Coordinates of C-alpha atoms in Angstrom, one line a residue:
Chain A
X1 CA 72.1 40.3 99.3
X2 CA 76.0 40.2 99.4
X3 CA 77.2 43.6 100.1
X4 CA 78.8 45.5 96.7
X5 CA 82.3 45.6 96.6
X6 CA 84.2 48.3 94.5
X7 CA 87.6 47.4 92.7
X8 CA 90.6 49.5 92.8
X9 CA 92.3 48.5 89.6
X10 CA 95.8 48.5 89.7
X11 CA 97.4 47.9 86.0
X12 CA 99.8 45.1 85.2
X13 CA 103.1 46.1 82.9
X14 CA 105.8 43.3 82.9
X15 CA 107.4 44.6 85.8
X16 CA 104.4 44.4 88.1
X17 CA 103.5 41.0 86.5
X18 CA 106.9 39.3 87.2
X19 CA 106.8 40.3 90.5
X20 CA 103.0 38.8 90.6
X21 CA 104.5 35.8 89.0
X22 CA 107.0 35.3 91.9
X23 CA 104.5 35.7 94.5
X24 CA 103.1 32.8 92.9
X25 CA 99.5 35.7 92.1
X26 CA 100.1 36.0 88.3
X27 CA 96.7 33.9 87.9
X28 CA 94.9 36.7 89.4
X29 CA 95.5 38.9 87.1
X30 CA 92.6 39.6 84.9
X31 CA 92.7 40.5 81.1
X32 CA 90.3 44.0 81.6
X33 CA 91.0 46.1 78.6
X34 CA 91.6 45.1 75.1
X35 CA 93.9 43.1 76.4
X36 CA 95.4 44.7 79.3
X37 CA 96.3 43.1 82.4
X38 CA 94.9 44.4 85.4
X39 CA 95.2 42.7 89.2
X40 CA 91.7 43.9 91.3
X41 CA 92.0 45.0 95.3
X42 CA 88.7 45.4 96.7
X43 CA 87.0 47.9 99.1
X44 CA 84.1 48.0 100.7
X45 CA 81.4 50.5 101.1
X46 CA 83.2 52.2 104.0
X47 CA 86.5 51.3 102.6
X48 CA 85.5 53.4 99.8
X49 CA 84.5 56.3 101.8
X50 CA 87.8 56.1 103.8
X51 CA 90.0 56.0 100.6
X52 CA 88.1 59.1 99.1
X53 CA 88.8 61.5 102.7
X54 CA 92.5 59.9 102.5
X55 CA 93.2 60.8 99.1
X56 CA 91.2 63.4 97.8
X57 CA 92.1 63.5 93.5
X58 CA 90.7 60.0 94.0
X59 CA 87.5 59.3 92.5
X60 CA 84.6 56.7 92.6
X61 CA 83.5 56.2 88.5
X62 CA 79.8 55.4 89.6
X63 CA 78.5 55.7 85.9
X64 CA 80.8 53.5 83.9
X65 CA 83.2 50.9 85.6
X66 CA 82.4 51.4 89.6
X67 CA 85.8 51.4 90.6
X68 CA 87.9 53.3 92.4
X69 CA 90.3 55.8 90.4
X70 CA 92.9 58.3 89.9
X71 CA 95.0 57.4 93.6
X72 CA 97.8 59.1 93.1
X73 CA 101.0 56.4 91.6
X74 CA 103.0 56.0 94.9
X75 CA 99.5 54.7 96.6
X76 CA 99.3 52.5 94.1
X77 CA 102.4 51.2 94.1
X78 CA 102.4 51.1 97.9
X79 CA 99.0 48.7 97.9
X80 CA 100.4 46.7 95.0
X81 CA 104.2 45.9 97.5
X82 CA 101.6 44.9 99.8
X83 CA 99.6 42.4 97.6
X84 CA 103.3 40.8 96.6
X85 CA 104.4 40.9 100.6
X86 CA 101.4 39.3 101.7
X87 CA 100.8 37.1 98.6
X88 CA 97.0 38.1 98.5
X89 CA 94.8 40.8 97.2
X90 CA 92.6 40.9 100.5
X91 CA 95.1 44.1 101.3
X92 CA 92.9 47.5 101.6
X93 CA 92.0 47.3 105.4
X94 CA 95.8 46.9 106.2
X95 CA 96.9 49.4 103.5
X96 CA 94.5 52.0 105.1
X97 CA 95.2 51.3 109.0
X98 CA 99.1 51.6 108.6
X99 CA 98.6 54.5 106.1
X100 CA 96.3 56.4 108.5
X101 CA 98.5 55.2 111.7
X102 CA 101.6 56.3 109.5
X103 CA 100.0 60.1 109.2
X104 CA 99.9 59.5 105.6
X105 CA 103.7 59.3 105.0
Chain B
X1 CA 77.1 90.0 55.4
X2 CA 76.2 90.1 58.6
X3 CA 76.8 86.7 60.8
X4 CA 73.7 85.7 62.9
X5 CA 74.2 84.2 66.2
X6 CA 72.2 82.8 69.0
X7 CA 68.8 84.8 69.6
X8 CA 69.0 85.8 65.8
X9 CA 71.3 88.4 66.9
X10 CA 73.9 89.8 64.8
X11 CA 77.7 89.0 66.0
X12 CA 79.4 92.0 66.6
X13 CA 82.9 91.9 68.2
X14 CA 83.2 94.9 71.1
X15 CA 86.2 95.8 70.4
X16 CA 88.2 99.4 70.2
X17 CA 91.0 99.7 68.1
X18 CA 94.3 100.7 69.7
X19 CA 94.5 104.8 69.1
X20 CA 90.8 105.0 70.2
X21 CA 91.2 102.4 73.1
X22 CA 93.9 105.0 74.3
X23 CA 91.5 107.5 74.5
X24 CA 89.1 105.6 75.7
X25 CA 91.0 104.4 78.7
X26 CA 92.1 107.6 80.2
X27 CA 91.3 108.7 83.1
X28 CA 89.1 105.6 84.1
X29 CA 89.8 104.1 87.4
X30 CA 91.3 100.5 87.0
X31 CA 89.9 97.8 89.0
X32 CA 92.0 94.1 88.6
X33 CA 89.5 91.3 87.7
X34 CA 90.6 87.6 88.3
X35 CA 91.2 84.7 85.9
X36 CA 86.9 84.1 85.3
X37 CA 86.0 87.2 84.6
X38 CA 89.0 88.0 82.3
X39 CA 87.5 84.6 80.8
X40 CA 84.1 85.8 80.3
X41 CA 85.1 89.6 79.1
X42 CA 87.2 87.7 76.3
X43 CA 83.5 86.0 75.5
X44 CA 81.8 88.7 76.1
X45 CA 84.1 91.1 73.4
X46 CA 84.3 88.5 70.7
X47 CA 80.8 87.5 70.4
X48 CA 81.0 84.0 71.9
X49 CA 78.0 84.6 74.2
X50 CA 76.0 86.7 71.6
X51 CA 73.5 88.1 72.7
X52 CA 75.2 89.4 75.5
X53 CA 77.4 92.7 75.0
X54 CA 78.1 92.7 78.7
X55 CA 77.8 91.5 81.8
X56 CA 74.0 90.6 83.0
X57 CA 71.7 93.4 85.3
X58 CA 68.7 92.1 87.7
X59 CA 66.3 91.4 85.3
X60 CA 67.6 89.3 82.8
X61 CA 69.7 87.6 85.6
X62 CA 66.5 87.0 87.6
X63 CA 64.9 85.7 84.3
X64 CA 67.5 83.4 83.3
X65 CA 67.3 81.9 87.2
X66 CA 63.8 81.4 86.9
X67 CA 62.8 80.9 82.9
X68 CA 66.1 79.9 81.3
X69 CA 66.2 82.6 79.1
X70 CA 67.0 86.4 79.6
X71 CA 64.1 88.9 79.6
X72 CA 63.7 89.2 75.8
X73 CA 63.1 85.6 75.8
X74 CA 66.0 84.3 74.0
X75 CA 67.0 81.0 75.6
X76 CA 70.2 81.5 78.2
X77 CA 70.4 79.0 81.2
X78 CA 73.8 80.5 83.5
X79 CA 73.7 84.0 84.9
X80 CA 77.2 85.8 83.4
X81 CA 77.8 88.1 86.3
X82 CA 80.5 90.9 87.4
X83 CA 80.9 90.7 91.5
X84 CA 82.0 93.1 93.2
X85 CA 82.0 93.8 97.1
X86 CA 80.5 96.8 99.3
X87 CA 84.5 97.7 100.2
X88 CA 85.6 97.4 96.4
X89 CA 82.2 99.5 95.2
X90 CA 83.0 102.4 98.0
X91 CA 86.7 101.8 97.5
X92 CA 86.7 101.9 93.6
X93 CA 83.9 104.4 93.4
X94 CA 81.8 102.7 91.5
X95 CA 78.0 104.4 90.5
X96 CA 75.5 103.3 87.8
X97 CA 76.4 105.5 84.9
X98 CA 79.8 105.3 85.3
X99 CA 82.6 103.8 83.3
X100 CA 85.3 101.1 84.9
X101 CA 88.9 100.3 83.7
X102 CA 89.5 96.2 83.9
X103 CA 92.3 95.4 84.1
X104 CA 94.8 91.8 83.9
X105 CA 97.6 90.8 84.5
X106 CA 98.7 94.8 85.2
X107 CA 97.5 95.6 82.4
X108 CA 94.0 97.3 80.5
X109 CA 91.5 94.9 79.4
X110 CA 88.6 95.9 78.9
X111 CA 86.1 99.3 79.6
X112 CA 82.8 98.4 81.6
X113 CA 79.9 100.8 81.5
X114 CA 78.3 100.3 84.6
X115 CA 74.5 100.4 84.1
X116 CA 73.4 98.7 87.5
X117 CA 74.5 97.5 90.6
X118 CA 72.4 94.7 92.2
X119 CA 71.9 92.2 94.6
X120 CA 70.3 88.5 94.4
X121 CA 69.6 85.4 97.0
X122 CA 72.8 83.2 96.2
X123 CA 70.6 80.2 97.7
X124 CA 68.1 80.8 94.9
X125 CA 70.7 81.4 92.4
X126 CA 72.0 78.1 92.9
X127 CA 69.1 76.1 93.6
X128 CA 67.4 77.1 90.0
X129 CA 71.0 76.3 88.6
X130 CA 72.5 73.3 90.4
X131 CA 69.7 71.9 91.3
X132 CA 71.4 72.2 95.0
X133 CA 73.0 74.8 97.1
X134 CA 75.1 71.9 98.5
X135 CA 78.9 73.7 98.9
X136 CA 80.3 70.2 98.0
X137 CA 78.5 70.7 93.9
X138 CA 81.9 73.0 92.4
X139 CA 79.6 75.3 90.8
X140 CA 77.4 76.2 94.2
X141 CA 81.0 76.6 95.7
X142 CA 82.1 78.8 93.1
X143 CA 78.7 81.1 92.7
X144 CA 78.6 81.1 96.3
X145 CA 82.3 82.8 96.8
X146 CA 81.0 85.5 94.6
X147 CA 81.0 89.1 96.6
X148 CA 77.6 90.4 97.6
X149 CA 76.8 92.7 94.7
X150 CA 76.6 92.6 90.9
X151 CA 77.7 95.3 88.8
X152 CA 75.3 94.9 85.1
X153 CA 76.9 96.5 82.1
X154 CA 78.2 96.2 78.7
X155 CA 82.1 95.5 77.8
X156 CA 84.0 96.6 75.6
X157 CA 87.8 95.3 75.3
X158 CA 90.4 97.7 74.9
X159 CA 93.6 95.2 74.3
X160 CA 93.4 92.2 72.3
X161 CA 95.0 89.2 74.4
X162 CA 98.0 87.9 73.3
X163 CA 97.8 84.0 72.8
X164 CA 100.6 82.1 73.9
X165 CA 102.3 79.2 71.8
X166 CA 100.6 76.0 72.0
X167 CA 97.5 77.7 72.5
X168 CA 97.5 80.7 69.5
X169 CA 96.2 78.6 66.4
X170 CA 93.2 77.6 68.6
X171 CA 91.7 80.6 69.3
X172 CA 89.1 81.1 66.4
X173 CA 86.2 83.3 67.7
X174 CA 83.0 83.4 66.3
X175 CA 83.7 85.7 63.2
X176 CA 86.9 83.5 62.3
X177 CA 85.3 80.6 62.8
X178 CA 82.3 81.1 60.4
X179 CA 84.8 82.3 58.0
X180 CA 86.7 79.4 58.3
X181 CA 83.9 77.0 58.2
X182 CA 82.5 78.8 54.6
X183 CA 86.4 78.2 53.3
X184 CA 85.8 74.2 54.3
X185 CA 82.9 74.0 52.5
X186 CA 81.3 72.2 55.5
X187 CA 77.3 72.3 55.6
X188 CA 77.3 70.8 58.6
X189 CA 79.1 71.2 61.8
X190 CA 78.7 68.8 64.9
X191 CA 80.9 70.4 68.1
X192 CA 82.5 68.2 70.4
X193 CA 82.7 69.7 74.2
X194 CA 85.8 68.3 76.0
X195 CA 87.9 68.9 78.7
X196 CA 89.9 65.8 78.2
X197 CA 92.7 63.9 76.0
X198 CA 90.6 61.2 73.6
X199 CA 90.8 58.0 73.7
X200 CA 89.2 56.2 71.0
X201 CA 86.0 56.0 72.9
X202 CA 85.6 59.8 72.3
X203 CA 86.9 59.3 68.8
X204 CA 84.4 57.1 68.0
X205 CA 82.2 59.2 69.4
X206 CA 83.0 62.4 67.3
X207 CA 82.7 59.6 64.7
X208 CA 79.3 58.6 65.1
X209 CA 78.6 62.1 65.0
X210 CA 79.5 63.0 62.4
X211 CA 78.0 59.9 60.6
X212 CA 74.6 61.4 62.0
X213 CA 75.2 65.1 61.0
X214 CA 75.5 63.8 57.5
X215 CA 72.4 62.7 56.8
X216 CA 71.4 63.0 53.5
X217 CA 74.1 65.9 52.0
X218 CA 75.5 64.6 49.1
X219 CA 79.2 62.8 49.0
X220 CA 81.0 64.5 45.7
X221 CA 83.1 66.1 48.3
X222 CA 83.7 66.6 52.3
X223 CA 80.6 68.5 53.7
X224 CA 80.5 68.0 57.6
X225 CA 83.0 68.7 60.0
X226 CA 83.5 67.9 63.3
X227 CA 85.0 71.3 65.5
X228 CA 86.4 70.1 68.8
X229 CA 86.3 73.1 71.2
X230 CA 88.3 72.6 74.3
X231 CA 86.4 74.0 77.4
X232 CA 90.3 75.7 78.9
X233 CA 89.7 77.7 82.5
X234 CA 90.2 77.1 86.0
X235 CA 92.1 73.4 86.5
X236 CA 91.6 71.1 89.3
X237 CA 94.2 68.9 91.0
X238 CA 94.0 65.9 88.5
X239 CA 92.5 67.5 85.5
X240 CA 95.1 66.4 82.1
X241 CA 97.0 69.8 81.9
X242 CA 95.5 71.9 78.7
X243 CA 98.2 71.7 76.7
X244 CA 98.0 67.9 76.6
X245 CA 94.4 68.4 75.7
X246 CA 93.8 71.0 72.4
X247 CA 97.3 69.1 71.4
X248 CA 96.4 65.8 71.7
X249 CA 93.2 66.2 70.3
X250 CA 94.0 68.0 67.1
X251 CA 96.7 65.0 67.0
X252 CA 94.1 63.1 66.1
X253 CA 93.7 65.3 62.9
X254 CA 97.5 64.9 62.4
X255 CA 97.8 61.6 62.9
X256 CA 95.5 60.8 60.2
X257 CA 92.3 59.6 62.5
X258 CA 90.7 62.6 60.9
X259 CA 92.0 64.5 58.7
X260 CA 91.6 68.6 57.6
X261 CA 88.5 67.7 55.1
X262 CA 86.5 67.2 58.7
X263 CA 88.1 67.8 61.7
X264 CA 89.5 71.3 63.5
X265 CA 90.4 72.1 67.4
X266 CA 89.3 74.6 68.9
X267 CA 89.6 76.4 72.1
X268 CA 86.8 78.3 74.6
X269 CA 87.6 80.1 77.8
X270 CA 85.0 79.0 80.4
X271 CA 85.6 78.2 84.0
X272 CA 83.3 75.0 84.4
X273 CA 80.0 75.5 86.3
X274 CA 79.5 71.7 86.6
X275 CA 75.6 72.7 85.8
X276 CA 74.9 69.2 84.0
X277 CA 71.6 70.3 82.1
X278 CA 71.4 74.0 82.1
X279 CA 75.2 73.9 81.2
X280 CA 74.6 71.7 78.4
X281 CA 72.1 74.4 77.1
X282 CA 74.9 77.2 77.9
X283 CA 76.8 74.8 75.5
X284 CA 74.6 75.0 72.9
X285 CA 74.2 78.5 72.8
X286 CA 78.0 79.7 72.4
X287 CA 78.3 76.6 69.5
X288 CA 75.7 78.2 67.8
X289 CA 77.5 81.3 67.8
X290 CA 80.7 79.6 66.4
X291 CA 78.5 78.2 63.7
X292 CA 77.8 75.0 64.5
X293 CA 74.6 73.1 63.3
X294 CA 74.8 70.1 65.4
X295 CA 75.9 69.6 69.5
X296 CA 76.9 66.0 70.7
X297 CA 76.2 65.0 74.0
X298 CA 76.8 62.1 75.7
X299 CA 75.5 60.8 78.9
X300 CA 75.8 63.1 82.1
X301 CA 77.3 66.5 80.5
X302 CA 79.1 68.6 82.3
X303 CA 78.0 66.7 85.3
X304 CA 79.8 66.2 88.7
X305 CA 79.1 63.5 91.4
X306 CA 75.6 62.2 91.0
X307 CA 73.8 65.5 91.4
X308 CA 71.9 64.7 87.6
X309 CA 70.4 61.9 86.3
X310 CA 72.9 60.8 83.1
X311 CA 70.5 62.0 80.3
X312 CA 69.2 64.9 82.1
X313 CA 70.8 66.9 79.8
X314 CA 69.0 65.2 77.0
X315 CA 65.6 66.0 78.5
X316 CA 65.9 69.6 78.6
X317 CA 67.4 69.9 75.2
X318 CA 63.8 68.4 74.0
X319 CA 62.0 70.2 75.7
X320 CA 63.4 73.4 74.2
X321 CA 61.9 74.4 70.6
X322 CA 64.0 74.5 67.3
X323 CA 63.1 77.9 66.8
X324 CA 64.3 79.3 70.5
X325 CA 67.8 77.1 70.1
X326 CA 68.4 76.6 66.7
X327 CA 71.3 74.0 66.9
X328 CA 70.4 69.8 66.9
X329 CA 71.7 67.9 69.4
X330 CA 73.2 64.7 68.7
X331 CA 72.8 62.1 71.6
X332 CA 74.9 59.2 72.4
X333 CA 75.0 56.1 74.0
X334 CA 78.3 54.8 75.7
X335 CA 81.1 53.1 73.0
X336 CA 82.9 50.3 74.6
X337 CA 85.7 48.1 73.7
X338 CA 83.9 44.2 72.8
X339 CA 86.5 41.5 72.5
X340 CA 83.8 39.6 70.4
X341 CA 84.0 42.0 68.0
X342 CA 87.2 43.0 68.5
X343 CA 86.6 46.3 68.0
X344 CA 85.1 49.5 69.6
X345 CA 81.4 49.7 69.5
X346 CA 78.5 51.2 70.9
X347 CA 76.2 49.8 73.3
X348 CA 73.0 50.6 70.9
X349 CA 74.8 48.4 68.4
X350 CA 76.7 45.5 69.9
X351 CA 74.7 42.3 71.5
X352 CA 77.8 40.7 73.7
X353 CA 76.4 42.5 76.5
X354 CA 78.1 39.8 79.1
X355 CA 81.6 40.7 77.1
X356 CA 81.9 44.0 77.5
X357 CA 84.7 46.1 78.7
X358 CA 83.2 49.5 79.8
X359 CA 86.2 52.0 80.0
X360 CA 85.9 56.3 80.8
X361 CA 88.0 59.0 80.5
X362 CA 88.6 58.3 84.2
X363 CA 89.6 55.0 83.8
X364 CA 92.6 55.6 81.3
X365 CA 93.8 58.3 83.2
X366 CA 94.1 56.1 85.6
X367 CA 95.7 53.5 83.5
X368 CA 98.0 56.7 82.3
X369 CA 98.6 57.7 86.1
X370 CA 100.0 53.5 86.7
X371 CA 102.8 54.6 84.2
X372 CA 101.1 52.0 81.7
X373 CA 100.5 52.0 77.9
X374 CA 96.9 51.5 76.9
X375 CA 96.6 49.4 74.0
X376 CA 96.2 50.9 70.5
X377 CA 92.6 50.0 69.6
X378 CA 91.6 51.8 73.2
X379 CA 94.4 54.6 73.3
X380 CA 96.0 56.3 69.9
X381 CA 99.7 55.5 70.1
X382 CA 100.6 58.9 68.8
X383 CA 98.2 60.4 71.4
X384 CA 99.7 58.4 74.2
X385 CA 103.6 59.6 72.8
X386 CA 102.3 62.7 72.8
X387 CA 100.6 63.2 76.7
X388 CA 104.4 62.0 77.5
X389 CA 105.8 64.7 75.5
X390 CA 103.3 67.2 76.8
X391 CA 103.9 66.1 80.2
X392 CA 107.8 66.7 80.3
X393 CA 107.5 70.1 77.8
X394 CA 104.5 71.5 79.5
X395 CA 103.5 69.4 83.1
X396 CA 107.0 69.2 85.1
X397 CA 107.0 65.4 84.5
X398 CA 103.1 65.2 84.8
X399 CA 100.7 65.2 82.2
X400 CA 98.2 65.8 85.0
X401 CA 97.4 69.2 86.8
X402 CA 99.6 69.7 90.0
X403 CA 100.6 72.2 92.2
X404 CA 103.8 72.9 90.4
X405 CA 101.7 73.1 87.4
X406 CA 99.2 75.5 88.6
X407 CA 102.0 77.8 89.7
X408 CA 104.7 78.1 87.4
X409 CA 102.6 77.3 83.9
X410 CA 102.9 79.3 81.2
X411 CA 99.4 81.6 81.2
X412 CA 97.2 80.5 77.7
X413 CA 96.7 84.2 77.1
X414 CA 98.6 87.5 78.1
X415 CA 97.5 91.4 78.3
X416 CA 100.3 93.2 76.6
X417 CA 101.0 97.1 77.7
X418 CA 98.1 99.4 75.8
X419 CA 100.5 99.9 73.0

């Protein structure tokens, strides 16, 4: 059985989307929420537990959605400059080694 | 008329009027309590946890740990205890049959007559609780930190607190409350615990409700309400700040969602246990005592983590007769947005199943937290406008708890000078 993946949900405004549109990813986003536009990064099982040390208001909704939550803005904003530099979504285990070699700056 | 409360006890509000409280006062030695049990003496004094008049002894502590209700029997499921330590007992000179100043904030709060000092097995305590006496489970950390002994006694408040804007018109206790209910007209009244800002998956929610409190009253004019009474105490790192929440909720009244024929906010001090089940019972009881007939809960109350099953809750409600808890709870399954329909709806109702868009209170406030706009039919506009406002008035650009926040906020209630 393929091993569950958990999505960390990172919300498209028009801002975020034109920059998804010049990194030639706008047809990843997904339409999640009434309509909302949302672009998915995913983690692992240990990914998960390594994001939830790191950043500790974050939060795993295990009864409704299964995603990955409330990481604080500049986190978010960091992974999402990462999806646009490396034009991909397969991000988090980058993100996390130069975030934990960085000393969380 | 006397107003019955929870245990068919009569709600009597312990407290001394200002020339007497004077008196009373003098002479006592003051002993400063901290935010919870300034909290829980506010509870105590205006009859929200009826029928307690003060803080608990051994033996309706031990009960409540071991039966879920004290040791007359009436249904209670979290001990309400006064800690002190050896040092503070010696220090303060504390003796059963004694009397106690508390104060807050410098100031005198209440009198406590100090019937009994005890002591308990904290692993017990937390086990019958929690469930666990993991450290990680909020409410183990929190009983745990408690000092070694208990001091049992009744309360009596001396100084009314002083409710701060924002928070004033939500302070109705139980007295006020009833009153206000009679005034409405309302024969029914289905509360709405929250610690959150609603999205329209809670709204529809409260909705439902009230739909099922109805019944069969008649329709010639408004007869059910629904009371949302915000759970404000301790914040954590994250939490939507408290003015956000009672503001944004009753916006929902404002804004027309509701309106004042069947919908009032309202506001409890409690410093969450995260108990899931036996908290959901705690729930019940103080609702009854602010007059409610009806309790909605929806799956894993006053949960944290995965310590409780999601309708956990649910089962020990059952399992408790009408007579011993005499409010009805009303149980709910998940609302979700369904494109198909187009609309909010509930997963009892709606057969799209591969369609639908699941969404939490966790979820929007991380949509909130991305700095984006949640669409209308999942987010009130005039809500959203108005966790912006809150944020910038209230939050120091945050409509989330933070540091700054927790230090510089304005308190929800202050303890004038004994005037």
């Amino acid at each position: 059985m393929a091993e569950e993946k958990f999505p960390i949900n990172i919300w498209v405004n028009e801002e975020r989307y034109q920059k998804l549109h010049e990194a030639e990813l706008a047809h990843l986003c997904q339409e999640k929420l009434a309509g909302m536009k949302v672009i998915q990064v995913f983690a692992t099982e240990a990914q998960k537990d390594r994001i939830l040390k790191l950043f500790p208001t974050a939060k795993f909704d295990a009864s409704t959605t299964r995603s990955i939550e409330l990481l604080p803005r500049k986190v978010k904003d960091a992974i999402f400059d990462m999806v646009v530099r490396k034009k991909k979504v397969d991000v988090l285990e980058d993100f996390l080694n130069e975030y934990e070699a960085s000393g969380g700056a | 008329m006397a107003e019955i409360g929870h245990g068919g006890k009569e709600i009597v509000e312990r407290i001394l009027p200002p020339g007497e409280a004077a008196r009373a006062v003098e002479g006592l030695t003051p002993y400063p309590v901290r935010d919870q049990i300034a909290n829980e003496v506010i509870d105590i004094a205006y009859g929200w946890f009826t029928p307690l008049e003060g803080f608990m002894g051994r033996a309706d502590a031990d009960s409540v740990i071991r039966k879920m209700e004290l040791a007359d029997g009436t249904v209670w499921s979290i001990p309400i205890v006064f800690d002190m330590s050896e040092a503070e007992i010696a220090e303060y000179g504390v003796k059963e049959g004694g009397r106690l100043l508390l104060t807050y904030q410098g100031n005198p709060l209440a009198i406590l007559d100090v019937e009994e000092i005890w002591t308990y097995d904290m692993e017990e305590m937390c086990t019958a609780i929690f469930g666990t006496a993991e450290m990680k489970h909020p409410g183990v950390a929190r009983t745990c930190g408690y000092k070694e002994k208990f001091i049992g006694g009744k309360v009596t408040l001396v100084n009314r607190p002083r409710i701060n804007p924002v928070f004033e018109p939500y302070f109705i206790p139980p007295l006020e409350m009833r009153r206000r209910f009679r005034e409405k007209g309302w024969a029914a009244i289905v509360v709405h615990q929250t610690r959150n800002v609603p999205h329209t998956g809670h709204e529809w929610l409260m909705k439902g409700a009230w739909a099922q409190a109805y019944g069969g009253l008649p329709i010639e004019r408004p007869m059910v309400g629904v009371l949302v009474n915000a759970i404000i105490g301790q914040k954590r790192k994250g939490d939507y700040i408290d003015e956000a929440i009672i503001l944004c909720q009753d916006e929902l009244r404002k804004a027309g969602y509701f309106g004042d024929h069947n919908h009032m906010t309202s506001l409890t001090f409690w410093d969450m246990r995260y108990a899931g089940p036996k908290e959901a019972v705690f729930h019940a009881c103080i609702r009854v005592n602010l007059g409610c007939t009806h309790h909605m809960y929806g799956r894993d109350h006053a949960g944290v983590g995965d310590y409780y099953d999601p309708y956990d809750a649910h089962r020990l409600l059952q399992s408790i007769p009408k007579e011993k808890l005499n409010i009805t709870p009303v149980y709910s399954m998940n609302w979700l947005y369904c494109p198909h329909c187009g609309e909010i709806t509930s997963e009892g109702l709606c057969n799209h199943k591969s369609e639908w868009q699941k969404f939490s209170g966790t979820l929007i406030r991380s949509i909130v937290m991305d700095g984006v706009k949640p669409p209308r039919l999942i987010f009130r506009p005039e809500v959203f406008d108005l966790v912006m406002e809150c944020a910038d008035r209230y939050g120091f650009g945050s409509p989330f708890v933070t540091d700054e926040y927790l230090a510089k906020r304005t308190p929800v209630f202050t303890i004038p000078p004994l005037g």
